Amino acid sequence: MSTVKSKNSLNPTLVVDRALEIVDAEGLDGLTVRKVADAFGVTPMALYWHFANKEALLAAVGDAVVSSLRVPDEGLPLEHYLREAMTSLVDVMRAHPSACPLVAQQIMQAEVGRDLTERFLDKLAIAGFDVERSSAVAHYAMQIAMTLVSREPGAELAFKPEDREAVLERKRASLASLPEDRYPRLRAAADAMIECPNTDEYYADGIAIFVAGVMADARALAQA
Amino acid sequence: MSTVKSKNSLNPTLVVDRALEIVDAEGLDGLTVRKVADAFGVTPMALYWHFANKEALLAAVGDAVVSSLRVPDEGLPLEHYLREAMTSLVDVMRAHPSACPLVAQQIMQAEVGRDLTERFLDKLAIAGFDVERSSAVAHYAMQIAMTLVSREPGAELAFKPEDREAVLERKRASLASLPEDRYPRLRAAADAMIECPNTDEYYADGIAIFVAGVMADARALAQA
DNA sequence: ACCTGAACACCGTTCAAGT
DNA sequence: ACCTGAACACCGTTCAAGT
């Protein structure tokens, strides 16, 4: 967070990088035009020369994160292509969990996002999905990837590191206070539901369930 | 939006109802302590007698929506129980799409949410899912139901009804400008990806895919 | 017990002005 | 071309005071 100040010190790329740092450190709601300006030792209004408004800045942050997405190999069959695409999306988002909603919002504005989706829609069509169904499945895939990352158990407590343990403890106590005879499963699951015990497994399983569901649909269409 | 004003006109139930109306009409970001106060012809600070802060008010709104959830019949087998539970969740949320995140946040604070989850975890355990996996699946189900509703194609444009058509048209134009030879599937899918052509089908398919994925897991566990 | 009034530290953004 | 300064219409919230 060093304060850089010189003539023409502000350009969109630098601003977006700084903004992403702030989002990572303080969450999406923690990003403020004034904070970005301060980080550059500049007046808030200086940013309005480079971006039309805050919305445009957020979109640019989304674009920046999306750009590191990779398109799975064209030759892969539907099942593996879908798994690879979702894994790639999840990986990109896990690098900047707070920016997830921006990624979901901007993915179609990026060439890599369009290419990935076009190929996916094509494979779905070949597997027998009609246009409406393919569109829905592509939409589910994107949104589920985002949800997995941005709502990973315990992720909502990523900020205010002092409070984090306190909030965790409060949730734990709340579940522990439930009557054992009525909520035995909930009590046993408490720890796992509050904080993800194995994040890699959490993502792999989430993706696997969705992929299996889509493939069940594909099989049903194949024999119809 | 009539202005009610009398001695002791403010009580938590009335305030929550009003707040939910505002959320429905203007979205979650449109809900403001000051707006709620205005609706009652009262000073913003009056609300702080009944709620600790805005967060507590939002939680109460979430509780109110959750309360209309119903627990599926205990006797149902896993597959049907899961489908019923997600359908019930989706129905409750579709009544107040902007309040979805509050529902997801508060569901475990409500008896009906805990009962629904306890039974689901029990059925998963009987089907062979270990604690960690059951917890993850319960979490996926909740979050996916929420995502289906709050990110239904076109839902993000639910407010500012004047701008709505303009934004839709801008998105449509953006996809229509893509080269036909390179993005044929994307162009064909444009309408369906921008605005949901059949919402009931969209939800039924989304739920069906997740249920099928979980059942594939269950079968794999059964024969292991 | 329940609400008001004034104040504080924040927001995004406009518009005119400086260099 | 790029940035500043002052101002506006908002936020959530504290704290002391009224009834």
GROMACS .gro file of C-alpha atoms (C1' of nucleotides) in nm:
model
  486
    1MET     CA    1   0.000   0.000   0.000
    2SER     CA    2   0.284   0.245  -0.072
    3THR     CA    3   0.173   0.586  -0.186
    4VAL     CA    4   0.291   0.649  -0.539
    5LYS     CA    5   0.277   1.009  -0.658
    6SER     CA    6   0.414   1.164  -0.974
    7LYS     CA    7   0.287   1.337  -1.286
    8ASN     CA    8   0.053   1.102  -1.471
    9SER     CA    9   0.098   0.835  -1.207
   10LEU     CA   10  -0.253   0.711  -1.270
   11ASN     CA   11  -0.338   0.468  -1.549
   12PRO     CA   12  -0.621   0.216  -1.570
   13THR     CA   13  -0.397  -0.089  -1.528
   14LEU     CA   14  -0.233   0.041  -1.212
   15VAL     CA   15  -0.567   0.148  -1.069
   16VAL     CA   16  -0.725  -0.191  -1.139
   17ASP     CA   17  -0.433  -0.372  -0.976
   18ARG     CA   18  -0.466  -0.157  -0.665
   19ALA     CA   19  -0.842  -0.201  -0.658
   20LEU     CA   20  -0.805  -0.578  -0.677
   21GLU     CA   21  -0.558  -0.568  -0.387
   22ILE     CA   22  -0.812  -0.378  -0.181
   23VAL     CA   23  -1.091  -0.621  -0.275
   24ASP     CA   24  -0.871  -0.913  -0.174
   25ALA     CA   25  -0.780  -0.751   0.155
   26GLU     CA   26  -1.113  -0.597   0.256
   27GLY     CA   27  -1.382  -0.756   0.042
   28LEU     CA   28  -1.602  -0.612  -0.230
   29ASP     CA   29  -1.779  -0.378   0.009
   30GLY     CA   30  -1.441  -0.262   0.135
   31LEU     CA   31  -1.353  -0.121  -0.205
   32THR     CA   32  -1.412   0.249  -0.213
   33VAL     CA   33  -1.327   0.511  -0.472
   34ARG     CA   34  -1.174   0.714  -0.193
   35LYS     CA   35  -0.954   0.428  -0.071
   36VAL     CA   36  -0.817   0.367  -0.419
   37ALA     CA   37  -0.746   0.737  -0.455
   38ASP     CA   38  -0.569   0.746  -0.119
   39ALA     CA   39  -0.348   0.453  -0.221
   40PHE     CA   40  -0.222   0.670  -0.508
   41GLY     CA   41  -0.201   0.987  -0.302
   42VAL     CA   42  -0.457   1.145  -0.524
   43THR     CA   43  -0.801   1.308  -0.504
   44PRO     CA   44  -1.103   1.074  -0.540
   45MET     CA   45  -1.211   1.265  -0.847
   46ALA     CA   46  -0.884   1.186  -1.023
   47LEU     CA   47  -1.018   0.834  -1.085
   48TYR     CA   48  -1.312   0.970  -1.277
   49TRP     CA   49  -1.082   1.073  -1.556
   50HIS     CA   50  -0.990   0.708  -1.615
   51PHE     CA   51  -1.322   0.540  -1.531
   52ALA     CA   52  -1.674   0.663  -1.597
   53ASN     CA   53  -1.783   0.561  -1.245
   54LYS     CA   54  -1.734   0.300  -0.975
   55GLU     CA   55  -1.932   0.043  -1.173
   56ALA     CA   56  -1.685   0.073  -1.462
   57LEU     CA   57  -1.393   0.029  -1.224
   58LEU     CA   58  -1.551  -0.287  -1.080
   59ALA     CA   59  -1.611  -0.422  -1.429
   60ALA     CA   60  -1.246  -0.364  -1.512
   61VAL     CA   61  -1.143  -0.553  -1.199
   62GLY     CA   62  -1.364  -0.841  -1.313
   63ASP     CA   63  -1.206  -0.835  -1.658
   64ALA     CA   64  -0.860  -0.848  -1.505
   65VAL     CA   65  -0.941  -1.161  -1.305
   66VAL     CA   66  -1.122  -1.331  -1.594
   67SER     CA   67  -0.818  -1.282  -1.818
   68SER     CA   68  -0.627  -1.559  -1.640
   69LEU     CA   69  -0.893  -1.815  -1.731
   70ARG     CA   70  -0.788  -2.091  -1.969
   71VAL     CA   71  -1.004  -2.267  -2.228
   72PRO     CA   72  -1.002  -2.647  -2.199
   73ASP     CA   73  -0.876  -2.848  -2.495
   74GLU     CA   74  -1.124  -2.858  -2.783
   75GLY     CA   75  -1.084  -3.232  -2.825
   76LEU     CA   76  -1.217  -3.329  -2.483
   77PRO     CA   77  -1.552  -3.508  -2.463
   78LEU     CA   78  -1.839  -3.325  -2.291
   79GLU     CA   79  -1.788  -3.474  -1.947
   80HIS     CA   80  -1.418  -3.394  -1.924
   81TYR     CA   81  -1.456  -3.058  -2.093
   82LEU     CA   82  -1.716  -2.953  -1.838
   83ARG     CA   83  -1.505  -3.072  -1.548
   84GLU     CA   84  -1.199  -2.891  -1.681
   85ALA     CA   85  -1.392  -2.572  -1.749
   86MET     CA   86  -1.542  -2.560  -1.401
   87THR     CA   87  -1.212  -2.648  -1.238
   88SER     CA   88  -1.044  -2.369  -1.431
   89LEU     CA   89  -1.315  -2.123  -1.328
   90VAL     CA   90  -1.295  -2.228  -0.966
   91ASP     CA   91  -0.917  -2.199  -0.963
   92VAL     CA   92  -0.927  -1.849  -1.109
   93MET     CA   93  -1.187  -1.744  -0.855
   94ARG     CA   94  -1.014  -1.900  -0.557
   95ALA     CA   95  -0.724  -1.666  -0.625
   96HIS     CA   96  -0.960  -1.372  -0.561
   97PRO     CA   97  -1.268  -1.503  -0.378
   98SER     CA   98  -1.414  -1.161  -0.307
   99ALA     CA   99  -1.401  -1.072  -0.676
  100CYS     CA  100  -1.609  -1.377  -0.777
  101PRO     CA  101  -1.928  -1.185  -0.850
  102LEU     CA  102  -1.733  -0.955  -1.080
  103VAL     CA  103  -1.595  -1.255  -1.268
  104ALA     CA  104  -1.944  -1.397  -1.317
  105GLN     CA  105  -2.063  -1.060  -1.437
  106GLN     CA  106  -1.780  -0.999  -1.684
  107ILE     CA  107  -1.702  -1.345  -1.818
  108MET     CA  108  -1.892  -1.296  -2.142
  109GLN     CA  109  -1.712  -0.968  -2.207
  110ALA     CA  110  -1.381  -1.155  -2.230
  111GLU     CA  111  -1.272  -1.347  -2.537
  112VAL     CA  112  -1.159  -1.641  -2.327
  113GLY     CA  113  -1.500  -1.657  -2.159
  114ARG     CA  114  -1.683  -1.647  -2.489
  115ASP     CA  115  -1.459  -1.913  -2.642
  116LEU     CA  116  -1.500  -2.140  -2.341
  117THR     CA  117  -1.878  -2.101  -2.352
  118GLU     CA  118  -1.908  -2.140  -2.729
  119ARG     CA  119  -1.725  -2.472  -2.718
  120PHE     CA  120  -1.930  -2.588  -2.424
  121LEU     CA  121  -2.258  -2.501  -2.597
  122ASP     CA  122  -2.139  -2.686  -2.905
  123LYS     CA  123  -2.062  -3.003  -2.710
  124LEU     CA  124  -2.399  -2.982  -2.537
  125ALA     CA  125  -2.577  -2.942  -2.872
  126ILE     CA  126  -2.397  -3.244  -3.012
  127ALA     CA  127  -2.500  -3.441  -2.704
  128GLY     CA  128  -2.863  -3.363  -2.785
  129PHE     CA  129  -2.939  -3.062  -2.564
  130ASP     CA  130  -3.163  -2.807  -2.734
  131VAL     CA  131  -3.077  -2.436  -2.730
  132GLU     CA  132  -3.278  -2.351  -2.422
  133ARG     CA  133  -3.143  -2.642  -2.219
  134SER     CA  134  -2.781  -2.579  -2.329
  135SER     CA  135  -2.811  -2.215  -2.230
  136ALA     CA  136  -2.947  -2.308  -1.891
  137VAL     CA  137  -2.673  -2.566  -1.829
  138ALA     CA  138  -2.401  -2.317  -1.926
  139HIS     CA  139  -2.556  -2.067  -1.690
  140TYR     CA  140  -2.579  -2.319  -1.405
  141ALA     CA  141  -2.214  -2.413  -1.452
  142MET     CA  142  -2.092  -2.056  -1.430
  143GLN     CA  143  -2.310  -1.965  -1.132
  144ILE     CA  144  -2.238  -2.283  -0.941
  145ALA     CA  145  -1.864  -2.235  -0.981
  146MET     CA  146  -1.903  -1.886  -0.844
  147THR     CA  147  -2.123  -1.997  -0.555
  148LEU     CA  148  -1.886  -2.277  -0.457
  149VAL     CA  149  -1.605  -2.026  -0.416
  150SER     CA  150  -1.776  -1.721  -0.279
  151ARG     CA  151  -1.988  -1.916  -0.031
  152GLU     CA  152  -1.738  -2.177   0.080
  153PRO     CA  153  -1.816  -2.254   0.446
  154GLY     CA  154  -1.634  -2.001   0.661
  155ALA     CA  155  -1.553  -1.775   0.366
  156GLU     CA  156  -1.795  -1.505   0.476
  157LEU     CA  157  -1.566  -1.449   0.774
  158ALA     CA  158  -1.257  -1.382   0.569
  159PHE     CA  159  -1.222  -1.025   0.692
  160LYS     CA  160  -1.185  -0.861   1.029
  161PRO     CA  161  -0.938  -1.133   1.132
  162GLU     CA  162  -0.976  -1.034   1.498
  163ASP     CA  163  -1.349  -1.107   1.493
  164ARG     CA  164  -1.314  -1.420   1.285
  165GLU     CA  165  -1.247  -1.659   1.569
  166ALA     CA  166  -1.518  -1.498   1.779
  167VAL     CA  167  -1.782  -1.535   1.506
  168LEU     CA  168  -1.674  -1.895   1.444
  169GLU     CA  169  -1.704  -1.967   1.812
  170ARG     CA  170  -2.049  -1.812   1.830
  171LYS     CA  171  -2.173  -2.030   1.543
  172ARG     CA  172  -2.019  -2.337   1.698
  173ALA     CA  173  -2.184  -2.263   2.032
  174SER     CA  174  -2.518  -2.209   1.862
  175LEU     CA  175  -2.511  -2.554   1.706
  176ALA     CA  176  -2.367  -2.715   2.017
  177SER     CA  177  -2.660  -2.583   2.219
  178LEU     CA  178  -2.910  -2.785   2.015
  179PRO     CA  179  -3.062  -3.086   2.192
  180GLU     CA  180  -2.860  -3.399   2.111
  181ASP     CA  181  -3.165  -3.624   2.091
  182ARG     CA  182  -3.339  -3.410   1.832
  183TYR     CA  183  -3.045  -3.289   1.621
  184PRO     CA  184  -2.777  -3.560   1.638
  185ARG     CA  185  -2.675  -3.529   1.272
  186LEU     CA  186  -2.661  -3.151   1.282
  187ARG     CA  187  -2.440  -3.159   1.592
  188ALA     CA  188  -2.209  -3.413   1.434
  189ALA     CA  189  -2.191  -3.205   1.116
  190ALA     CA  190  -2.142  -2.874   1.297
  191ASP     CA  191  -1.768  -2.837   1.245
  192ALA     CA  192  -1.784  -2.929   0.878
  193MET     CA  193  -2.072  -2.691   0.810
  194ILE     CA  194  -1.907  -2.396   0.981
  195GLU     CA  195  -1.561  -2.421   0.835
  196CYS     CA  196  -1.455  -2.629   0.538
  197PRO     CA  197  -1.236  -2.916   0.666
  198ASN     CA  198  -1.087  -2.997   0.325
  199THR     CA  199  -1.131  -2.726   0.065
  200ASP     CA  200  -0.986  -2.916  -0.231
  201GLU     CA  201  -1.229  -3.201  -0.167
  202TYR     CA  202  -1.515  -2.954  -0.122
  203TYR     CA  203  -1.456  -2.811  -0.469
  204ALA     CA  204  -1.385  -3.143  -0.639
  205ASP     CA  205  -1.704  -3.297  -0.497
  206GLY     CA  206  -1.917  -2.996  -0.582
  207ILE     CA  207  -1.797  -3.002  -0.942
  208ALA     CA  208  -1.830  -3.382  -0.961
  209ILE     CA  209  -2.193  -3.372  -0.850
  210PHE     CA  210  -2.287  -3.112  -1.110
  211VAL     CA  211  -2.098  -3.292  -1.386
  212ALA     CA  212  -2.265  -3.622  -1.297
  213GLY     CA  213  -2.604  -3.453  -1.305
  214VAL     CA  214  -2.543  -3.308  -1.649
  215MET     CA  215  -2.419  -3.643  -1.778
  216ALA     CA  216  -2.733  -3.814  -1.647
  217ASP     CA  217  -2.932  -3.566  -1.856
  218ALA     CA  218  -2.710  -3.636  -2.156
  219ARG     CA  219  -2.768  -4.011  -2.126
  220ALA     CA  220  -3.144  -3.958  -2.101
  221LEU     CA  221  -3.135  -3.748  -2.419
  222ALA     CA  222  -2.916  -4.002  -2.600
  223GLN     CA  223  -3.165  -4.285  -2.559
  224ALA     CA  224  -3.468  -4.071  -2.640
  225MET     CA  225  -4.612   0.296   0.144
  226SER     CA  226  -4.857   0.485   0.366
  227THR     CA  227  -4.707   0.680   0.650
  228VAL     CA  228  -4.825   0.536   0.980
  229LYS     CA  229  -4.769   0.753   1.285
  230SER     CA  230  -4.897   0.711   1.638
  231LYS     CA  231  -4.764   0.651   1.987
  232ASN     CA  232  -4.574   0.321   1.993
  233SER     CA  233  -4.643   0.268   1.625
  234LEU     CA  234  -4.312   0.087   1.585
  235ASN     CA  235  -4.276  -0.280   1.666
  236PRO     CA  236  -4.032  -0.535   1.523
  237THR     CA  237  -4.294  -0.723   1.321
  238LEU     CA  238  -4.424  -0.411   1.148
  239VAL     CA  239  -4.072  -0.288   1.079
  240VAL     CA  240  -3.964  -0.621   0.930
  241ASP     CA  241  -4.272  -0.629   0.704
  242ARG     CA  242  -4.197  -0.281   0.578
  243ALA     CA  243  -3.830  -0.361   0.531
  244LEU     CA  244  -3.919  -0.668   0.326
  245GLU     CA  245  -4.148  -0.458   0.108
  246ILE     CA  246  -3.862  -0.219   0.041
  247VAL     CA  247  -3.624  -0.505  -0.036
  248ASP     CA  248  -3.878  -0.650  -0.281
  249ALA     CA  249  -3.930  -0.314  -0.447
  250GLU     CA  250  -3.575  -0.179  -0.455
  251GLY     CA  251  -3.340  -0.467  -0.387
  252LEU     CA  252  -3.116  -0.543  -0.091
  253ASP     CA  253  -2.896  -0.240  -0.154
  254GLY     CA  254  -3.209  -0.027  -0.175
  255LEU     CA  255  -3.290  -0.103   0.188
  256THR     CA  256  -3.183   0.181   0.408
  257VAL     CA  257  -3.244   0.248   0.774
  258ARG     CA  258  -3.354   0.597   0.677
  259LYS     CA  259  -3.605   0.470   0.419
  260VAL     CA  260  -3.766   0.235   0.669
  261ALA     CA  261  -3.787   0.519   0.920
  262ASP     CA  262  -3.945   0.748   0.660
  263ALA     CA  263  -4.208   0.485   0.582
  264PHE     CA  264  -4.316   0.508   0.946
  265GLY     CA  265  -4.283   0.885   0.965
  266VAL     CA  266  -4.017   0.843   1.228
  267THR     CA  267  -3.655   0.938   1.291
  268PRO     CA  268  -3.391   0.689   1.170
  269MET     CA  269  -3.271   0.646   1.525
  270ALA     CA  270  -3.614   0.524   1.635
  271LEU     CA  271  -3.532   0.190   1.473
  272TYR     CA  272  -3.229   0.145   1.696
  273TRP     CA  273  -3.456   0.097   1.990
  274HIS     CA  274  -3.599  -0.218   1.829
  275PHE     CA  275  -3.291  -0.348   1.648
  276ALA     CA  276  -2.929  -0.337   1.755
  277ASN     CA  277  -2.821  -0.226   1.408
  278LYS     CA  278  -2.892  -0.268   1.039
  279GLU     CA  279  -2.741  -0.617   1.040
  280ALA     CA  280  -2.993  -0.729   1.302
  281LEU     CA  281  -3.278  -0.586   1.097
  282LEU     CA  282  -3.158  -0.774   0.789
  283ALA     CA  283  -3.133  -1.095   0.990
  284ALA     CA  284  -3.491  -1.048   1.108
  285VAL     CA  285  -3.605  -1.002   0.748
  286GLY     CA  286  -3.429  -1.327   0.661
  287ASP     CA  287  -3.601  -1.504   0.952
  288ALA     CA  288  -3.939  -1.378   0.836
  289VAL     CA  289  -3.893  -1.522   0.487
  290VAL     CA  290  -3.750  -1.850   0.614
  291SER     CA  291  -4.054  -1.902   0.837
  292SER     CA  292  -4.274  -1.993   0.540
  293LEU     CA  293  -4.050  -2.287   0.451
  294ARG     CA  294  -4.203  -2.632   0.485
  295VAL     CA  295  -4.024  -2.953   0.583
  296PRO     CA  296  -4.076  -3.240   0.336
  297ASP     CA  297  -4.239  -3.555   0.462
  298GLU     CA  298  -4.010  -3.766   0.678
  299GLY     CA  299  -4.102  -4.087   0.495
  300LEU     CA  300  -3.968  -3.981   0.156
  301PRO     CA  301  -3.660  -4.158   0.019
  302LEU     CA  302  -3.343  -3.948  -0.025
  303GLU     CA  303  -3.401  -3.859  -0.389
  304HIS     CA  304  -3.753  -3.730  -0.342
  305TYR     CA  305  -3.678  -3.568  -0.011
  306LEU     CA  306  -3.394  -3.370  -0.167
  307ARG     CA  307  -3.607  -3.265  -0.461
  308GLU     CA  308  -3.891  -3.156  -0.235
  309ALA     CA  309  -3.660  -2.968  -0.001
  310MET     CA  310  -3.493  -2.776  -0.283
  311THR     CA  311  -3.825  -2.705  -0.450
  312SER     CA  312  -3.963  -2.573  -0.123
  313LEU     CA  313  -3.657  -2.355  -0.075
  314VAL     CA  314  -3.674  -2.223  -0.429
  315ASP     CA  315  -4.045  -2.145  -0.397
  316VAL     CA  316  -3.993  -1.953  -0.075
  317MET     CA  317  -3.709  -1.757  -0.229
  318ARG     CA  318  -3.889  -1.682  -0.554
  319ALA     CA  319  -4.146  -1.495  -0.350
  320HIS     CA  320  -3.870  -1.256  -0.240
  321PRO     CA  321  -3.575  -1.295  -0.478
  322SER     CA  322  -3.380  -1.000  -0.341
  323ALA     CA  323  -3.397  -1.144   0.008
  324CYS     CA  324  -3.238  -1.475  -0.097
  325PRO     CA  325  -2.898  -1.409   0.060
  326LEU     CA  326  -3.071  -1.334   0.390
  327VAL     CA  327  -3.256  -1.664   0.373
  328ALA     CA  328  -2.933  -1.854   0.312
  329GLN     CA  329  -2.774  -1.671   0.602
  330GLN     CA  330  -3.056  -1.729   0.849
  331ILE     CA  331  -3.187  -2.072   0.759
  332MET     CA  332  -3.005  -2.248   1.041
  333GLN     CA  333  -3.144  -2.000   1.295
  334ALA     CA  334  -3.497  -2.118   1.219
  335GLU     CA  335  -3.646  -2.437   1.360
  336VAL     CA  336  -3.791  -2.533   1.022
  337GLY     CA  337  -3.447  -2.493   0.860
  338ARG     CA  338  -3.279  -2.704   1.125
  339ASP     CA  339  -3.545  -2.976   1.103
  340LEU     CA  340  -3.522  -2.985   0.726
  341THR     CA  341  -3.143  -3.012   0.742
  342GLU     CA  342  -3.137  -3.268   1.022
  343ARG     CA  343  -3.361  -3.504   0.827
  344PHE     CA  344  -3.161  -3.452   0.510
  345LEU     CA  345  -2.832  -3.526   0.687
  346ASP     CA  346  -2.989  -3.840   0.832
  347LYS     CA  347  -3.099  -3.968   0.494
  348LEU     CA  348  -2.755  -3.895   0.350
  349ALA     CA  349  -2.589  -4.083   0.636
  350ILE     CA  350  -2.814  -4.384   0.580
  351ALA     CA  351  -2.725  -4.373   0.211
  352GLY     CA  352  -2.358  -4.410   0.305
  353PHE     CA  353  -2.234  -4.049   0.301
  354ASP     CA  354  -1.983  -3.977   0.578
  355VAL     CA  355  -2.018  -3.666   0.795
  356GLU     CA  356  -1.793  -3.447   0.587
  357ARG     CA  357  -1.960  -3.540   0.260
  358SER     CA  358  -2.312  -3.504   0.401
  359SER     CA  359  -2.229  -3.159   0.534
  360ALA     CA  360  -2.092  -3.055   0.198
  361VAL     CA  361  -2.396  -3.186   0.010
  362ALA     CA  362  -2.636  -3.007   0.247
  363HIS     CA  363  -2.436  -2.691   0.195
  364TYR     CA  364  -2.436  -2.727  -0.185
  365ALA     CA  365  -2.813  -2.780  -0.186
  366MET     CA  366  -2.882  -2.466   0.012
  367GLN     CA  367  -2.642  -2.248  -0.185
  368ILE     CA  368  -2.748  -2.379  -0.524
  369ALA     CA  369  -3.115  -2.315  -0.445
  370MET     CA  370  -3.020  -1.961  -0.355
  371THR     CA  371  -2.805  -1.911  -0.664
  372LEU     CA  372  -3.074  -2.043  -0.896
  373VAL     CA  373  -3.315  -1.781  -0.769
  374SER     CA  374  -3.098  -1.480  -0.709
  375ARG     CA  375  -2.903  -1.521  -1.034
  376GLU     CA  376  -3.179  -1.630  -1.265
  377PRO     CA  377  -3.097  -1.487  -1.610
  378GLY     CA  378  -3.234  -1.135  -1.629
  379ALA     CA  379  -3.297  -1.113  -1.253
  380GLU     CA  380  -3.014  -0.868  -1.195
  381LEU     CA  381  -3.218  -0.616  -1.393
  382ALA     CA  382  -3.526  -0.642  -1.175
  383PHE     CA  383  -3.508  -0.280  -1.061
  384LYS     CA  384  -3.505   0.054  -1.234
  385PRO     CA  385  -3.782  -0.069  -1.464
  386GLU     CA  386  -3.716   0.219  -1.706
  387ASP     CA  387  -3.355   0.107  -1.762
  388ARG     CA  388  -3.444  -0.261  -1.774
  389GLU     CA  389  -3.529  -0.277  -2.143
  390ALA     CA  390  -3.230  -0.060  -2.230
  391VAL     CA  391  -2.987  -0.287  -2.043
  392LEU     CA  392  -3.146  -0.596  -2.199
  393GLU     CA  393  -3.109  -0.442  -2.542
  394ARG     CA  394  -2.745  -0.353  -2.478
  395LYS     CA  395  -2.667  -0.713  -2.380
  396ARG     CA  396  -2.854  -0.846  -2.678
  397ALA     CA  397  -2.665  -0.613  -2.912
  398SER     CA  398  -2.335  -0.715  -2.757
  399LEU     CA  399  -2.395  -1.082  -2.833
  400ALA     CA  400  -2.547  -1.006  -3.174
  401SER     CA  401  -2.228  -0.824  -3.273
  402LEU     CA  402  -2.018  -1.138  -3.237
  403PRO     CA  403  -1.900  -1.296  -3.564
  404GLU     CA  404  -2.146  -1.565  -3.673
  405ASP     CA  405  -1.877  -1.800  -3.803
  406ARG     CA  406  -1.688  -1.804  -3.476
  407TYR     CA  407  -1.972  -1.790  -3.223
  408PRO     CA  408  -2.272  -1.960  -3.383
  409ARG     CA  409  -2.387  -2.137  -3.065
  410LEU     CA  410  -2.349  -1.827  -2.850
  411ARG     CA  411  -2.554  -1.622  -3.095
  412ALA     CA  412  -2.824  -1.886  -3.105
  413ALA     CA  413  -2.828  -1.904  -2.725
  414ALA     CA  414  -2.824  -1.526  -2.676
  415ASP     CA  415  -3.191  -1.476  -2.595
  416ALA     CA  416  -3.205  -1.767  -2.352
  417MET     CA  417  -2.888  -1.655  -2.171
  418ILE     CA  418  -3.004  -1.297  -2.129
  419GLU     CA  419  -3.357  -1.357  -2.009
  420CYS     CA  420  -3.504  -1.683  -1.888
  421PRO     CA  421  -3.754  -1.806  -2.149
  422ASN     CA  422  -3.928  -2.051  -1.914
  423THR     CA  423  -3.857  -1.993  -1.548
  424ASP     CA  424  -4.041  -2.298  -1.414
  425GLU     CA  425  -3.837  -2.520  -1.643
  426TYR     CA  426  -3.519  -2.337  -1.546
  427TYR     CA  427  -3.573  -2.418  -1.179
  428ALA     CA  428  -3.696  -2.774  -1.234
  429ASP     CA  429  -3.394  -2.855  -1.453
  430GLY     CA  430  -3.147  -2.695  -1.217
  431ILE     CA  431  -3.283  -2.894  -0.925
  432ALA     CA  432  -3.303  -3.214  -1.132
  433ILE     CA  433  -2.937  -3.189  -1.232
  434PHE     CA  434  -2.821  -3.147  -0.875
  435VAL     CA  435  -3.045  -3.428  -0.748
  436ALA     CA  436  -2.920  -3.662  -1.021
  437GLY     CA  437  -2.561  -3.576  -0.931
  438VAL     CA  438  -2.617  -3.655  -0.564
  439MET     CA  439  -2.792  -3.981  -0.652
  440ALA     CA  440  -2.498  -4.083  -0.873
  441ASP     CA  441  -2.277  -4.034  -0.567
  442ALA     CA  442  -2.520  -4.237  -0.356
  443ARG     CA  443  -2.512  -4.527  -0.602
  444ALA     CA  444  -2.132  -4.521  -0.609
  445LEU     CA  445  -2.127  -4.538  -0.228
  446ALA     CA  446  -2.384  -4.818  -0.219
  447GLN     CA  447  -2.177  -5.053  -0.429
  448ALA     CA  448  -1.849  -4.972  -0.253
  449DA     C1'  449  -4.008   0.267   2.755
  450DC     C1'  450  -3.975   0.482   2.337
  451DC     C1'  451  -3.836   0.843   2.039
  452DT     C1'  452  -3.596   1.306   1.885
  453DG     C1'  453  -3.193   1.618   1.747
  454DA     C1'  454  -2.760   1.716   1.654
  455DA     C1'  455  -2.344   1.548   1.522
  456DC     C1'  456  -1.968   1.235   1.317
  457DA     C1'  457  -1.730   0.981   0.988
  458DC     C1'  458  -1.815   0.800   0.602
  459DC     C1'  459  -2.009   0.722   0.082
  460DG     C1'  460  -2.043   0.824  -0.487
  461DT     C1'  461  -2.063   1.191  -0.782
  462DT     C1'  462  -2.134   1.691  -1.017
  463DC     C1'  463  -1.931   2.076  -1.180
  464DA     C1'  464  -1.612   2.444  -1.231
  465DA     C1'  465  -1.152   2.547  -1.201
  466DG     C1'  466  -0.659   2.490  -1.218
  467DT     C1'  467  -0.206   2.344  -1.474
  468DA     C1'  468  -0.471   1.579  -2.093
  469DC     C1'  469  -0.499   1.512  -1.628
  470DC     C1'  470  -0.599   1.646  -1.172
  471DT     C1'  471  -0.781   1.957  -0.767
  472DG     C1'  472  -1.142   2.181  -0.452
  473DA     C1'  473  -1.564   2.263  -0.300
  474DA     C1'  474  -2.005   2.109  -0.273
  475DC     C1'  475  -2.427   1.790  -0.274
  476DA     C1'  476  -2.712   1.424  -0.148
  477DC     C1'  477  -2.670   1.040   0.056
  478DC     C1'  478  -2.513   0.648   0.421
  479DG     C1'  479  -2.491   0.392   0.939
  480DT     C1'  480  -2.432   0.509   1.392
  481DT     C1'  481  -2.312   0.756   1.877
  482DC     C1'  482  -2.459   1.004   2.237
  483DA     C1'  483  -2.728   1.307   2.510
  484DA     C1'  484  -3.166   1.469   2.565
  485DG     C1'  485  -3.664   1.479   2.569
  486DT     C1'  486  -4.145   1.277   2.713
   0.00000   0.00000   0.00000
